[in-house]
Amino acid sequence: MIWFLKDIDLLTVLLRAATLAFEALLLGGVAYLLAVALPAAASQAVEDFCRRGIRMAALALVVGEVALVTASAALLMSGSDLTLKDVTTTNFFRAYSVSILCAIGLWICARLKSRPATVAMLPLSLLVIAAMVSVSHAAARINYRVPLAILTAAHHLGTAAWLGAMPYLWISLGRAANVDEARRMSQRYSRMALLGAATLISAGVAMAVFYMGTWNAVYTTTYGVMIVAKIYLVLAIATLGAGNWWLVRRLASDPKPLLARLRRVAEAEICLGFAAVLTAASLTAQAPAVDVTAQDRLTSQEIYARMHPVPPRMTSPPLAALAPPISLEAAVKANEFAPVINSDANDNAWSEYNHHWAGLIVLVAGLLALLSRHPTMRWARFWPVTFAGLAVFILLRADPENWPLGPRPFWQSFTAPEIVQHRFGALLIVVFAVFECAVQAGKLKARWASYVFPAMCVLGAATLLTHEHAAKVKEALLAEMSHTPIALLGVSAGCTRWLELRLPKSRMATIAGYLWPLCLALVGLILLNYRESA
């Protein structure tokens, strides 16, 4: 995995994202069981499902934290003289050990089903939060450590009560014995989620004020950019949540269709919620904005110089102008554990040329998808064909030092992880283009097949949200400024396409049907203005 990702830091961010997501699911399950299912006198089927969900989340958290501790320990030992015994005395090792033991305790409690075991879930859950807070930014502060730790704990609690418990509501509604039971659970969850959202947002705002320090940190630091991304996702979830809140208030009048609609919108909320958790994981890997020195911050002039619109570069520099490739053996060895940045102006121009052609193709795909909404332009529904052209372009032009443009042979170049990533991506794009064309043409009628496109959008966006750019601080921030909007548009495209497919014919489904092609076209426009130098 490290060889393929080429970056152990990225691996640790992905593992941290996974542990945060599993923690939210575990604590959300406990909150749902104690505050919703049991007080609402839910059926035995619902209670059994909650306990099973808690057990699965507990096991997933244990596996994720063991992997994270192992990767972090390996990273620490590889860059110092520390031994494994030394690592076991570190704060992060002890904190994750406590969290793992508490997760195992929650698994046992969920299995026993007795009243004392159910009650014991509450202190064990609080201990999990305390362990996670002890490895957060708050614990590393010299000033205001205690209030920041309290705010961080409140942030975790709010996340669990609102976002972590939502999947349990979604599945419980499908297992409820009758409409009255579903209504009782919806109303109790609605109140808990409202309290959780208020706690999460108020604690988040207070922490942002401290960690940001100034308003201009929003656009001069990576921490600020990620905070903006998180705010966008929380606002999107809150918008959908507000709609569901009104649906819950109307359940007494026409429960069955409203409950079905409630579940469909909750699916999109869950997706956006876990995208926000991924963003939070990426935030934990960044230094708070207040700790970023003035020389590592961008100025407005630097941002304008890189971001202002210019005509896209549709022709590449001459191949002979690129830096001569080193041998394949040397390249593989140099990229074994960390990417090597070795490029000049011509290499940057080549990279921009690749991004701009990719942007044009994505823009055309989005516009065709938008046109296909019109009854007289149904031919445009074959918009996925454009992605086949993107795959061919990646295969032929993405790596000029390799076949067919460079001296490195086709098969031997597979020993370099970066080349494998590009070719694997090209293969996935071809498979997707064929697959989605069959879906759009009605040749592939299985319901699950239509969900592949939104799932791919969200998966790709999630990878971008957690990806760190291992370059100089300012260059990394400029790259983040172009990649983060693409990630947010990707999540939005996936969720709105999902809503279009899942909701019955309604105004909301129609709006969603226009939004996702628009998001796709905007991704294309951003790529068309991508630059690697001013």
mmCIF file of N, CA and C in Angstrom, residues 156-242:
data_model
loop_
_atom_site.group_PDB
_atom_site.id
_atom_site.type_symbol
_atom_site.label_atom_id
_atom_site.label_comp_id
_atom_site.label_asym_id
_atom_site.label_seq_id
_atom_site.Cartn_x
_atom_site.Cartn_y
_atom_site.Cartn_z
ATOM 1 N N HIS A 156 -16.686 16.352 19.102
ATOM 2 C CA HIS A 156 -16.833 14.905 18.862
ATOM 3 C C HIS A 156 -18.236 14.427 19.265
ATOM 4 N N LEU A 157 -18.718 14.917 20.414
ATOM 5 C CA LEU A 157 -20.047 14.512 20.877
ATOM 6 C C LEU A 157 -21.135 14.934 19.884
ATOM 7 N N GLY A 158 -21.038 16.188 19.430
ATOM 8 C CA GLY A 158 -22.025 16.686 18.460
ATOM 9 C C GLY A 158 -21.985 15.899 17.167
ATOM 10 N N THR A 159 -20.760 15.560 16.705
ATOM 11 C CA THR A 159 -20.628 14.775 15.475
ATOM 12 C C THR A 159 -21.300 13.412 15.626
ATOM 13 N N ALA A 160 -21.083 12.779 16.783
ATOM 14 C CA ALA A 160 -21.669 11.457 16.999
ATOM 15 C C ALA A 160 -23.188 11.523 17.052
ATOM 16 N N ALA A 161 -23.717 12.512 17.805
ATOM 17 C CA ALA A 161 -25.168 12.602 17.985
ATOM 18 C C ALA A 161 -25.891 12.970 16.699
ATOM 19 N N TRP A 162 -25.244 13.756 15.845
ATOM 20 C CA TRP A 162 -25.894 14.209 14.605
ATOM 21 C C TRP A 162 -25.559 13.283 13.426
ATOM 22 N N LEU A 163 -24.281 13.230 13.078
ATOM 23 C CA LEU A 163 -23.877 12.518 11.860
ATOM 24 C C LEU A 163 -23.671 11.020 12.099
ATOM 25 N N GLY A 164 -23.054 10.674 13.242
ATOM 26 C CA GLY A 164 -22.778 9.261 13.495
ATOM 27 C C GLY A 164 -24.040 8.443 13.727
ATOM 28 N N ALA A 165 -25.072 9.072 14.295
ATOM 29 C CA ALA A 165 -26.315 8.338 14.575
ATOM 30 C C ALA A 165 -27.232 8.246 13.360
ATOM 31 N N MET A 166 -26.966 9.086 12.335
ATOM 32 C CA MET A 166 -27.880 9.137 11.196
ATOM 33 C C MET A 166 -28.012 7.803 10.451
ATOM 34 N N PRO A 167 -26.911 7.057 10.216
ATOM 35 C CA PRO A 167 -27.084 5.759 9.533
ATOM 36 C C PRO A 167 -27.986 4.801 10.314
ATOM 37 N N TYR A 168 -27.974 4.893 11.647
ATOM 38 C CA TYR A 168 -28.823 4.016 12.452
ATOM 39 C C TYR A 168 -30.300 4.376 12.256
ATOM 40 N N LEU A 169 -30.588 5.695 12.149
ATOM 41 C CA LEU A 169 -31.968 6.092 11.864
ATOM 42 C C LEU A 169 -32.387 5.573 10.499
ATOM 43 N N TRP A 170 -31.497 5.758 9.525
ATOM 44 C CA TRP A 170 -31.813 5.366 8.148
ATOM 45 C C TRP A 170 -32.198 3.878 8.075
ATOM 46 N N ILE A 171 -31.401 3.028 8.731
ATOM 47 C CA ILE A 171 -31.691 1.590 8.669
ATOM 48 C C ILE A 171 -32.861 1.239 9.587
ATOM 49 N N SER A 172 -32.967 1.905 10.721
ATOM 50 C CA SER A 172 -34.063 1.599 11.657
ATOM 51 C C SER A 172 -35.428 1.848 11.022
ATOM 52 N N LEU A 173 -35.525 2.918 10.227
ATOM 53 C CA LEU A 173 -36.819 3.225 9.608
ATOM 54 C C LEU A 173 -37.260 2.094 8.680
ATOM 55 N N GLY A 174 -36.289 1.422 8.075
ATOM 56 C CA GLY A 174 -36.643 0.295 7.201
ATOM 57 C C GLY A 174 -36.981 -0.963 7.963
ATOM 58 N N ARG A 175 -36.640 -1.004 9.261
ATOM 59 C CA ARG A 175 -36.901 -2.200 10.070
ATOM 60 C C ARG A 175 -38.019 -1.996 11.081
ATOM 61 N N ALA A 176 -38.588 -0.795 11.127
ATOM 62 C CA ALA A 176 -39.638 -0.513 12.109
ATOM 63 C C ALA A 176 -40.847 -1.406 11.855
ATOM 64 N N ALA A 177 -41.475 -1.842 12.974
ATOM 65 C CA ALA A 177 -42.615 -2.748 12.853
ATOM 66 C C ALA A 177 -43.845 -2.048 12.289
ATOM 67 N N ASN A 178 -43.979 -0.750 12.543
ATOM 68 C CA ASN A 178 -45.142 -0.002 12.035
ATOM 69 C C ASN A 178 -44.792 1.484 11.928
ATOM 70 N N VAL A 179 -45.746 2.238 11.377
ATOM 71 C CA VAL A 179 -45.507 3.660 11.130
ATOM 72 C C VAL A 179 -45.337 4.434 12.434
ATOM 73 N N ASP A 180 -46.093 4.050 13.473
ATOM 74 C CA ASP A 180 -45.993 4.768 14.755
ATOM 75 C C ASP A 180 -44.586 4.640 15.347
ATOM 76 N N GLU A 181 -44.028 3.430 15.256
ATOM 77 C CA GLU A 181 -42.672 3.233 15.779
ATOM 78 C C GLU A 181 -41.678 4.088 14.999
ATOM 79 N N ALA A 182 -41.816 4.095 13.671
ATOM 80 C CA ALA A 182 -40.919 4.905 12.838
ATOM 81 C C ALA A 182 -41.038 6.376 13.185
ATOM 82 N N ARG A 183 -42.275 6.830 13.425
ATOM 83 C CA ARG A 183 -42.489 8.250 13.755
ATOM 84 C C ARG A 183 -41.856 8.590 15.102
ATOM 85 N N ARG A 184 -42.003 7.693 16.077
ATOM 86 C CA ARG A 184 -41.420 7.963 17.404
ATOM 87 C C ARG A 184 -39.892 8.078 17.302
ATOM 88 N N MET A 185 -39.285 7.149 16.548
ATOM 89 C CA MET A 185 -37.821 7.189 16.425
ATOM 90 C C MET A 185 -37.376 8.440 15.668
ATOM 91 N N SER A 186 -38.113 8.807 14.612
ATOM 92 C CA SER A 186 -37.748 9.996 13.827
ATOM 93 C C SER A 186 -37.806 11.244 14.684
ATOM 94 N N GLN A 187 -38.871 11.348 15.503
ATOM 95 C CA GLN A 187 -39.024 12.555 16.318
ATOM 96 C C GLN A 187 -37.937 12.646 17.393
ATOM 97 N N ARG A 188 -37.608 11.512 18.013
ATOM 98 C CA ARG A 188 -36.559 11.542 19.048
ATOM 99 C C ARG A 188 -35.187 11.834 18.425
ATOM 100 N N TYR A 189 -34.938 11.193 17.258
ATOM 101 C CA TYR A 189 -33.650 11.463 16.594
ATOM 102 C C TYR A 189 -33.576 12.937 16.174
ATOM 103 N N SER A 190 -34.687 13.477 15.686
ATOM 104 C CA SER A 190 -34.704 14.871 15.238
ATOM 105 C C SER A 190 -34.262 15.810 16.360
ATOM 106 N N ARG A 191 -34.796 15.566 17.573
ATOM 107 C CA ARG A 191 -34.422 16.416 18.711
ATOM 108 C C ARG A 191 -32.949 16.221 19.075
ATOM 109 N N MET A 192 -32.496 14.959 19.068
ATOM 110 C CA MET A 192 -31.094 14.705 19.413
ATOM 111 C C MET A 192 -30.158 15.314 18.355
ATOM 112 N N ALA A 193 -30.528 15.179 17.071
ATOM 113 C CA ALA A 193 -29.685 15.711 16.008
ATOM 114 C C ALA A 193 -29.614 17.231 16.067
ATOM 115 N N LEU A 194 -30.744 17.861 16.417
ATOM 116 C CA LEU A 194 -30.755 19.330 16.529
ATOM 117 C C LEU A 194 -29.787 19.779 17.622
ATOM 118 N N LEU A 195 -29.831 19.074 18.763
ATOM 119 C CA LEU A 195 -28.911 19.396 19.860
ATOM 120 C C LEU A 195 -27.458 19.104 19.450
ATOM 121 N N GLY A 196 -27.260 17.970 18.758
ATOM 122 C CA GLY A 196 -25.909 17.612 18.308
ATOM 123 C C GLY A 196 -25.357 18.621 17.314
ATOM 124 N N ALA A 197 -26.207 19.074 16.374
ATOM 125 C CA ALA A 197 -25.758 20.049 15.374
ATOM 126 C C ALA A 197 -25.385 21.367 16.040
ATOM 127 N N ALA A 198 -26.222 21.791 17.001
ATOM 128 C CA ALA A 198 -25.936 23.052 17.700
ATOM 129 C C ALA A 198 -24.609 22.940 18.469
ATOM 130 N N THR A 199 -24.387 21.789 19.108
ATOM 131 C CA THR A 199 -23.140 21.579 19.867
ATOM 132 C C THR A 199 -21.943 21.568 18.927
ATOM 133 N N LEU A 200 -22.071 20.801 17.831
ATOM 134 C CA LEU A 200 -20.965 20.696 16.870
ATOM 135 C C LEU A 200 -20.601 22.059 16.282
ATOM 136 N N ILE A 201 -21.619 22.806 15.850
ATOM 137 C CA ILE A 201 -21.355 24.085 15.176
ATOM 138 C C ILE A 201 -20.801 25.119 16.149
ATOM 139 N N SER A 202 -21.414 25.208 17.349
ATOM 140 C CA SER A 202 -20.938 26.231 18.296
ATOM 141 C C SER A 202 -19.514 25.923 18.759
ATOM 142 N N ALA A 203 -19.210 24.630 19.026
ATOM 143 C CA ALA A 203 -17.842 24.269 19.422
ATOM 144 C C ALA A 203 -16.875 24.497 18.258
ATOM 145 N N GLY A 204 -17.321 24.175 17.042
ATOM 146 C CA GLY A 204 -16.468 24.382 15.869
ATOM 147 C C GLY A 204 -16.151 25.844 15.634
ATOM 148 N N VAL A 205 -17.156 26.712 15.809
ATOM 149 C CA VAL A 205 -16.932 28.150 15.625
ATOM 150 C C VAL A 205 -15.934 28.667 16.660
ATOM 151 N N ALA A 206 -16.110 28.244 17.920
ATOM 152 C CA ALA A 206 -15.203 28.705 18.981
ATOM 153 C C ALA A 206 -13.772 28.239 18.717
ATOM 154 N N MET A 207 -13.603 26.988 18.290
ATOM 155 C CA MET A 207 -12.251 26.488 17.995
ATOM 156 C C MET A 207 -11.649 27.212 16.797
ATOM 157 N N ALA A 208 -12.495 27.486 15.785
ATOM 158 C CA ALA A 208 -11.989 28.172 14.594
ATOM 159 C C ALA A 208 -11.479 29.562 14.938
ATOM 160 N N VAL A 209 -12.199 30.241 15.822
ATOM 161 C CA VAL A 209 -11.761 31.588 16.228
ATOM 162 C C VAL A 209 -10.372 31.522 16.844
ATOM 163 N N PHE A 210 -10.141 30.498 17.679
ATOM 164 C CA PHE A 210 -8.830 30.402 18.334
ATOM 165 C C PHE A 210 -7.749 29.946 17.352
ATOM 166 N N TYR A 211 -8.030 28.869 16.610
ATOM 167 C CA TYR A 211 -6.990 28.296 15.746
ATOM 168 C C TYR A 211 -6.685 29.153 14.515
ATOM 169 N N MET A 212 -7.670 29.968 14.085
ATOM 170 C CA MET A 212 -7.439 30.809 12.896
ATOM 171 C C MET A 212 -6.714 32.104 13.277
ATOM 172 N N GLY A 213 -7.151 32.737 14.341
ATOM 173 C CA GLY A 213 -6.481 33.964 14.792
ATOM 174 C C GLY A 213 -6.928 35.194 14.030
ATOM 175 N N THR A 214 -6.850 35.200 12.717
ATOM 176 C CA THR A 214 -7.247 36.372 11.926
ATOM 177 C C THR A 214 -8.141 35.925 10.757
ATOM 178 N N TRP A 215 -8.881 36.891 10.217
ATOM 179 C CA TRP A 215 -9.780 36.578 9.095
ATOM 180 C C TRP A 215 -9.001 36.162 7.846
ATOM 181 N N ASN A 216 -7.853 36.830 7.601
ATOM 182 C CA ASN A 216 -7.151 36.516 6.354
ATOM 183 C C ASN A 216 -6.505 35.123 6.367
ATOM 184 N N ALA A 217 -6.519 34.462 7.542
ATOM 185 C CA ALA A 217 -6.024 33.076 7.584
ATOM 186 C C ALA A 217 -6.904 32.158 6.744
ATOM 187 N N VAL A 218 -8.129 32.609 6.465
ATOM 188 C CA VAL A 218 -9.046 31.799 5.653
ATOM 189 C C VAL A 218 -8.449 31.502 4.274
ATOM 190 N N TYR A 219 -7.741 32.477 3.700
ATOM 191 C CA TYR A 219 -7.200 32.262 2.354
ATOM 192 C C TYR A 219 -5.668 32.281 2.305
ATOM 193 N N THR A 220 -5.026 32.510 3.437
ATOM 194 C CA THR A 220 -3.557 32.534 3.409
ATOM 195 C C THR A 220 -2.921 31.270 3.990
ATOM 196 N N THR A 221 -3.743 30.349 4.526
ATOM 197 C CA THR A 221 -3.195 29.112 5.109
ATOM 198 C C THR A 221 -4.013 27.905 4.649
ATOM 199 N N THR A 222 -3.365 26.752 4.628
ATOM 200 C CA THR A 222 -4.059 25.516 4.262
ATOM 201 C C THR A 222 -5.143 25.192 5.283
ATOM 202 N N TYR A 223 -4.865 25.463 6.558
ATOM 203 C CA TYR A 223 -5.854 25.216 7.610
ATOM 204 C C TYR A 223 -7.139 25.993 7.320
ATOM 205 N N GLY A 224 -6.971 27.249 6.894
ATOM 206 C CA GLY A 224 -8.136 28.076 6.591
ATOM 207 C C GLY A 224 -8.938 27.539 5.417
ATOM 208 N N VAL A 225 -8.240 27.083 4.375
ATOM 209 C CA VAL A 225 -8.940 26.537 3.200
ATOM 210 C C VAL A 225 -9.745 25.295 3.586
ATOM 211 N N MET A 226 -9.144 24.430 4.437
ATOM 212 C CA MET A 226 -9.856 23.227 4.851
ATOM 213 C C MET A 226 -11.050 23.562 5.751
ATOM 214 N N ILE A 227 -10.918 24.624 6.552
ATOM 215 C CA ILE A 227 -12.051 25.064 7.387
ATOM 216 C C ILE A 227 -13.213 25.499 6.491
ATOM 217 N N VAL A 228 -12.894 26.233 5.415
ATOM 218 C CA VAL A 228 -13.947 26.668 4.480
ATOM 219 C C VAL A 228 -14.626 25.448 3.858
ATOM 220 N N ALA A 229 -13.824 24.442 3.496
ATOM 221 C CA ALA A 229 -14.403 23.217 2.919
ATOM 222 C C ALA A 229 -15.353 22.550 3.915
ATOM 223 N N LYS A 230 -14.937 22.525 5.164
ATOM 224 C CA LYS A 230 -15.774 21.890 6.189
ATOM 225 C C LYS A 230 -17.071 22.680 6.398
ATOM 226 N N ILE A 231 -16.968 24.005 6.367
ATOM 227 C CA ILE A 231 -18.169 24.838 6.522
ATOM 228 C C ILE A 231 -19.136 24.574 5.370
ATOM 229 N N TYR A 232 -18.603 24.468 4.146
ATOM 230 C CA TYR A 232 -19.466 24.196 2.987
ATOM 231 C C TYR A 232 -20.242 22.883 3.190
ATOM 232 N N LEU A 233 -19.519 21.842 3.629
ATOM 233 C CA LEU A 233 -20.161 20.535 3.801
ATOM 234 C C LEU A 233 -21.196 20.570 4.924
ATOM 235 N N VAL A 234 -20.855 21.243 6.036
ATOM 236 C CA VAL A 234 -21.804 21.321 7.160
ATOM 237 C C VAL A 234 -23.054 22.095 6.744
ATOM 238 N N LEU A 235 -22.883 23.176 5.970
ATOM 239 C CA LEU A 235 -24.050 23.934 5.504
ATOM 240 C C LEU A 235 -24.920 23.083 4.582
ATOM 241 N N ALA A 236 -24.278 22.291 3.712
ATOM 242 C CA ALA A 236 -25.052 21.421 2.814
ATOM 243 C C ALA A 236 -25.837 20.383 3.617
ATOM 244 N N ILE A 237 -25.184 19.804 4.643
ATOM 245 C CA ILE A 237 -25.890 18.815 5.485
ATOM 246 C C ILE A 237 -27.027 19.499 6.238
ATOM 247 N N ALA A 238 -26.741 20.698 6.762
ATOM 248 C CA ALA A 238 -27.763 21.413 7.536
ATOM 249 C C ALA A 238 -28.963 21.761 6.658
ATOM 250 N N THR A 239 -28.708 22.094 5.384
ATOM 251 C CA THR A 239 -29.817 22.408 4.474
ATOM 252 C C THR A 239 -30.712 21.192 4.275
ATOM 253 N N LEU A 240 -30.083 20.041 4.012
ATOM 254 C CA LEU A 240 -30.873 18.817 3.862
ATOM 255 C C LEU A 240 -31.536 18.436 5.180
ATOM 256 N N GLY A 241 -30.791 18.635 6.296
ATOM 257 C CA GLY A 241 -31.342 18.306 7.603
ATOM 258 C C GLY A 241 -32.551 19.163 7.945
ATOM 259 N N ALA A 242 -32.514 20.435 7.541
ATOM 260 C CA ALA A 242 -33.662 21.314 7.806
ATOM 261 C C ALA A 242 -34.892 20.806 7.060
#
